[in-house]
Coordinates of N, CA and C in Angstrom, one line a residue:
M299 N 5.3 -15.4 -28.8 CA 6.1 -14.6 -28.0 C 6.0 -14.9 -26.5
K300 N 7.1 -15.1 -25.8 CA 7.1 -15.4 -24.4 C 6.7 -14.2 -23.6
Q301 N 5.7 -14.4 -22.7 CA 5.3 -13.3 -21.8 C 6.3 -13.1 -20.7
R302 N 6.7 -11.8 -20.4 CA 7.6 -11.5 -19.4 C 7.0 -11.8 -18.0
S303 N 7.8 -12.4 -17.2 CA 7.3 -12.8 -15.8 C 7.4 -11.5 -14.9
A304 N 6.7 -11.6 -13.8 CA 6.7 -10.5 -12.9 C 8.0 -10.3 -12.3
G305 N 8.4 -9.1 -12.0 CA 9.7 -8.7 -11.4 C 9.6 -7.7 -10.3
K306 N 10.7 -7.0 -10.0 CA 10.7 -6.0 -8.9 C 9.7 -4.9 -9.1
P307 N 9.6 -4.3 -10.4 CA 8.6 -3.3 -10.5 C 7.2 -3.7 -10.2
D308 N 6.9 -5.0 -10.6 CA 5.6 -5.6 -10.3 C 5.3 -5.7 -8.8
I309 N 6.4 -6.1 -8.1 CA 6.3 -6.2 -6.6 C 6.1 -4.9 -6.0
E310 N 6.8 -3.9 -6.4 CA 6.6 -2.5 -5.9 C 5.2 -2.0 -6.2
M311 N 4.7 -2.2 -7.4 CA 3.4 -1.8 -7.7 C 2.4 -2.5 -6.9
G312 N 2.6 -3.8 -6.7 CA 1.7 -4.6 -5.8 C 1.6 -4.0 -4.4
K313 N 2.8 -3.6 -3.9 CA 2.8 -3.0 -2.5 C 2.0 -1.8 -2.5
R314 N 2.1 -0.9 -3.5 CA 1.3 0.3 -3.6 C -0.2 0.0 -3.6
I315 N -0.6 -1.0 -4.4 CA -2.0 -1.4 -4.5 C -2.5 -1.8 -3.2
R316 N -1.7 -2.7 -2.5 CA -2.1 -3.2 -1.2 C -2.2 -2.0 -0.2
L317 N -1.2 -1.1 -0.1 CA -1.3 0.0 0.8 C -2.5 0.9 0.6
R318 N -2.8 1.2 -0.6 CA -4.0 2.0 -0.9 C -5.3 1.3 -0.6
R319 N -5.3 0.0 -0.9 CA -6.5 -0.8 -0.6 C -6.8 -0.8 0.9
V320 N -5.7 -1.1 1.7 CA -5.9 -1.1 3.2 C -6.3 0.3 3.7
E321 N -5.6 1.3 3.1 CA -5.9 2.7 3.5 C -7.4 3.0 3.3
Q322 N -8.0 2.5 2.2 CA -9.4 2.7 1.8 C -10.3 1.7 2.6
K323 N -9.8 0.8 3.4 CA -10.5 -0.2 4.1 C -11.4 -1.0 3.2
I324 N -10.8 -1.5 2.1 CA -11.4 -2.3 1.1 C -10.8 -3.7 1.2
S325 N -11.6 -4.8 1.3 CA -11.0 -6.1 1.4 C -10.6 -6.6 0.0
Q326 N -9.7 -7.6 0.0 CA -9.3 -8.2 -1.3 C -10.5 -8.7 -2.1
A327 N -11.4 -9.3 -1.4 CA -12.6 -9.8 -2.0 C -13.5 -8.7 -2.6
D328 N -13.6 -7.6 -1.9 CA -14.4 -6.5 -2.5 C -13.7 -5.9 -3.7
L329 N -12.4 -5.7 -3.6 CA -11.7 -5.2 -4.8 C -11.8 -6.1 -5.9
G330 N -11.6 -7.4 -5.7 CA -11.8 -8.4 -6.7 C -13.1 -8.4 -7.4
E331 N -14.1 -8.2 -6.6 CA -15.5 -8.1 -7.1 C -15.6 -6.9 -8.1
Q332 N -15.1 -5.8 -7.7 CA -15.1 -4.6 -8.5 C -14.4 -4.8 -9.8
L333 N -13.3 -5.6 -9.8 CA -12.5 -5.8 -10.9 C -12.9 -7.0 -11.8
G334 N -13.8 -7.8 -11.2 CA -14.3 -9.0 -11.9 C -13.3 -10.1 -11.8
V335 N -12.5 -10.2 -10.8 CA -11.5 -11.2 -10.5 C -11.7 -11.8 -9.1
S336 N -11.1 -12.9 -8.8 CA -11.1 -13.5 -7.5 C -10.2 -12.7 -6.5
F337 N -10.5 -12.9 -5.2 CA -9.6 -12.3 -4.2 C -8.2 -12.9 -4.4
Q338 N -8.1 -14.1 -4.8 CA -6.8 -14.7 -5.0 C -6.0 -14.0 -6.1
Q339 N -6.7 -13.5 -7.1 CA -6.0 -12.8 -8.2 C -5.5 -11.4 -7.6
V340 N -6.3 -10.8 -6.8 CA -5.9 -9.5 -6.2 C -4.7 -9.8 -5.4
Q341 N -4.7 -10.9 -4.6 CA -3.5 -11.3 -3.8 C -2.3 -11.4 -4.7
K342 N -2.4 -12.0 -5.8 CA -1.3 -12.2 -6.7 C -0.8 -10.9 -7.3
Y343 N -1.7 -10.0 -7.5 CA -1.3 -8.6 -8.0 C -0.5 -7.9 -6.8
E344 N -1.0 -8.0 -5.6 CA -0.4 -7.3 -4.5 C 1.0 -7.9 -4.1
K345 N 1.1 -9.2 -4.3 CA 2.4 -9.8 -4.0 C 3.4 -9.7 -5.2
G346 N 2.9 -9.2 -6.3 CA 3.8 -9.1 -7.5 C 4.0 -10.4 -8.2
V347 N 3.2 -11.4 -7.9 CA 3.3 -12.7 -8.6 C 2.8 -12.6 -10.0
N348 N 1.7 -11.9 -10.2 CA 1.2 -11.6 -11.6 C 1.3 -10.2 -11.9
R349 N 1.7 -9.9 -13.2 CA 1.8 -8.6 -13.6 C 0.4 -7.9 -13.8
V350 N 0.4 -6.6 -13.6 CA -0.9 -5.9 -13.8 C -0.8 -5.1 -15.1
G351 N -1.6 -5.5 -16.0 CA -1.7 -4.9 -17.3 C -2.2 -3.4 -17.2
A352 N -2.1 -2.7 -18.3 CA -2.5 -1.3 -18.3 C -4.0 -1.1 -18.1
A353 N -4.8 -1.9 -18.7 CA -6.2 -1.8 -18.6 C -6.7 -2.1 -17.1
R354 N -6.0 -3.2 -16.6 CA -6.4 -3.6 -15.2 C -5.9 -2.6 -14.2
L355 N -4.7 -2.0 -14.5 CA -4.2 -0.9 -13.6 C -5.2 0.3 -13.6
Q356 N -5.7 0.6 -14.7 CA -6.7 1.7 -14.7 C -8.0 1.3 -13.9
Q357 N -8.4 0.1 -14.0 CA -9.5 -0.4 -13.2 C -9.2 -0.3 -11.7
I358 N -8.0 -0.7 -11.3 CA -7.6 -0.7 -9.9 C -7.5 0.7 -9.4
A359 N -6.9 1.6 -10.2 CA -6.8 3.0 -9.8 C -8.2 3.6 -9.6
T360 N -9.2 3.3 -10.5 CA -10.5 3.8 -10.4 C -11.2 3.3 -9.1
A361 N -11.0 2.0 -8.9 CA -11.6 1.3 -7.7 C -11.0 1.9 -6.4
L362 N -9.7 2.3 -6.4 CA -9.1 2.8 -5.2 C -9.1 4.3 -5.2
D363 N -9.7 4.9 -6.1 CA -9.9 6.4 -6.2 C -8.6 7.1 -6.2
V364 N -7.7 6.7 -7.0 CA -6.4 7.4 -7.3 C -6.1 7.4 -8.8
P365 N -5.3 8.4 -9.2 CA -4.9 8.4 -10.6 C -3.9 7.2 -10.8
V366 N -3.8 6.8 -12.0 CA -2.8 5.7 -12.4 C -1.4 6.1 -12.0
T367 N -1.1 7.4 -12.1 CA 0.2 7.9 -11.7 C 0.6 7.7 -10.2
F368 N -0.4 7.4 -9.4 CA -0.2 7.1 -8.0 C 0.8 5.9 -7.9
F369 N 0.8 5.0 -8.8 CA 1.6 3.8 -8.7 C 3.0 4.0 -9.3
Y370 N 3.3 5.2 -9.8 CA 4.6 5.4 -10.5 C 5.2 6.7 -9.9
D371 N 6.6 6.7 -10.1 CA 7.3 8.0 -9.9 C 7.2 8.8 -11.1
G372 N 7.6 10.0 -11.1 CA 7.6 10.9 -12.2 C 8.3 10.4 -13.5
D373 N 9.3 9.5 -13.3 CA 10.0 9.0 -14.4 C 9.4 7.7 -15.0
G374 N 8.3 7.3 -14.5 CA 7.6 6.1 -15.0 C 7.9 4.9 -14.3
K375 N 8.8 4.9 -13.3 CA 9.2 3.7 -12.5 C 8.2 3.6 -11.4
T376 N 8.0 2.4 -10.9 CA 7.1 2.2 -9.8 C 7.8 2.8 -8.5
R377 N 7.0 3.3 -7.6 CA 7.6 4.0 -6.4 C 8.1 2.9 -5.5
E378 N 9.2 3.2 -4.8 CA 9.7 2.4 -3.7 C 8.9 2.7 -2.5
V379 N 8.4 1.7 -1.9 CA 7.5 1.9 -0.7 C 8.0 1.3 0.6
E380 N 9.3 1.0 0.6 CA 9.8 0.3 1.8 C 9.5 1.2 3.1
S381 N 9.6 2.5 3.0 CA 9.3 3.3 4.1 C 7.9 3.3 4.6
L382 N 7.0 2.9 3.7 CA 5.6 2.8 4.0 C 5.1 1.4 4.4
L383 N 6.0 0.4 4.4 CA 5.5 -0.9 4.7 C 5.0 -1.1 6.1
F384 N 5.3 -0.3 7.0 CA 4.7 -0.4 8.4 C 3.2 -0.2 8.3
L385 N 2.7 0.5 7.3 CA 1.3 0.7 7.1 C 0.6 -0.5 6.7
D386 N 1.3 -1.6 6.5 CA 0.7 -2.8 5.9 C 0.0 -3.6 7.0
S387 N 0.0 -3.2 8.2 CA -0.7 -3.9 9.3 C -1.8 -3.1 9.9
A388 N -2.9 -3.7 10.3 CA -4.0 -3.0 10.9 C -3.6 -2.2 12.1
F389 N -2.7 -2.8 12.9 CA -2.2 -2.2 14.2 C -1.5 -0.9 13.9
S390 N -0.6 -1.0 12.9 CA 0.2 0.2 12.5 C -0.8 1.4 12.1
L391 N -1.8 1.0 11.3 CA -2.8 2.0 10.9 C -3.5 2.6 12.1
R392 N -3.9 1.8 13.0 CA -4.5 2.2 14.2 C -3.7 3.2 15.0
L393 N -2.4 2.9 15.1 CA -1.4 3.7 15.8 C -1.3 5.1 15.1
L394 N -1.2 5.1 13.8 CA -1.0 6.3 13.0 C -2.3 7.2 13.1
R395 N -3.5 6.5 13.0 CA -4.7 7.3 13.1 C -4.9 7.9 14.5
A396 N -4.5 7.2 15.6 CA -4.6 7.7 16.9 C -3.7 8.9 17.1
Y397 N -2.5 8.8 16.6 CA -1.5 9.9 16.6 C -2.0 11.1 15.9
S398 N -2.6 10.9 14.8 CA -3.1 12.0 14.0 C -4.3 12.8 14.6
R399 N -4.9 12.1 15.6 CA -6.0 12.7 16.3 C -5.6 13.6 17.5
I400 N -4.3 13.5 17.8 CA -3.7 14.3 18.9 C -3.6 15.8 18.4
K401 N -4.2 16.7 19.1 CA -4.3 18.1 18.6 C -3.0 18.8 19.0
S402 N -2.5 18.6 20.2 CA -1.3 19.3 20.7 C 0.0 18.9 20.0
Q403 N 0.7 19.8 19.4 CA 2.0 19.5 18.8 C 3.0 19.1 19.9
T404 N 2.9 19.6 21.1 CA 3.8 19.3 22.2 C 3.6 17.8 22.5
V405 N 2.3 17.4 22.6 CA 2.0 16.0 23.0 C 2.5 15.1 21.8
Q406 N 2.3 15.5 20.6 CA 2.8 14.7 19.4 C 4.3 14.5 19.5
R407 N 5.0 15.6 19.8 CA 6.5 15.5 19.9 C 6.9 14.6 21.0
Q408 N 6.2 14.7 22.2 CA 6.5 13.8 23.3 C 6.2 12.3 23.0
M409 N 5.2 12.1 22.2 CA 4.8 10.7 21.8 C 6.0 10.2 20.9
V410 N 6.5 11.0 20.0 CA 7.6 10.5 19.1 C 8.8 10.2 19.9
V411 N 9.1 11.1 20.9 CA 10.3 10.8 21.7 C 10.1 9.5 22.5
L412 N 8.9 9.3 23.1 CA 8.6 8.1 23.8 C 8.7 6.9 22.9
M413 N 8.1 6.9 21.8 CA 8.2 5.8 20.9 C 9.6 5.5 20.4
E414 N 10.4 6.5 20.2 CA 11.8 6.3 19.8 C 12.6 5.6 20.9
A415 N 12.3 6.1 22.2 CA 13.0 5.5 23.3 C 12.6 4.1 23.5
I416 N 11.4 3.8 23.4 CA 10.9 2.4 23.5 C 11.6 1.5 22.4
A417 N 11.6 2.0 21.2 CA 12.2 1.3 20.0 C 13.7 1.0 20.3
D418 N 14.4 2.0 20.8 CA 15.8 1.9 21.1 C 16.1 0.8 22.1
E419 N 15.2 0.8 23.2 CA 15.3 -0.2 24.2 C 15.0 -1.6 23.8
D420 N 14.2 -1.7 22.8 CA 13.6 -3.0 22.3 C 14.5 -3.6 21.2
K421 N 15.7 -3.1 20.9 CA 16.5 -3.6 19.8 C 17.1 -4.9 20.2

């Protein structure tokens, strides 16, 4: 029987794996060590090059401290994560963490207005 190649659902799942791994501040090498695979294999999972089997997904969920359902929508499809892709860089995470430390809602709103104005000018 021919094995199905990785596709869009695998890519979406890989994005969720990467986002959670980065959020947890775990390197690909460290996750690979926990899973008993190389960092290159983790990279392939995250890019959707290789499919993640059910048993491996359970291991990944355990290592990243989330339920397996984290990687799926309620209907069993992988979650679309395009809106979260900005979290894929260390700088974006720094920006978000700094923003979340601002106590004043007024200052938070002002920061959003400022960032939107800068983004509009930078088009």
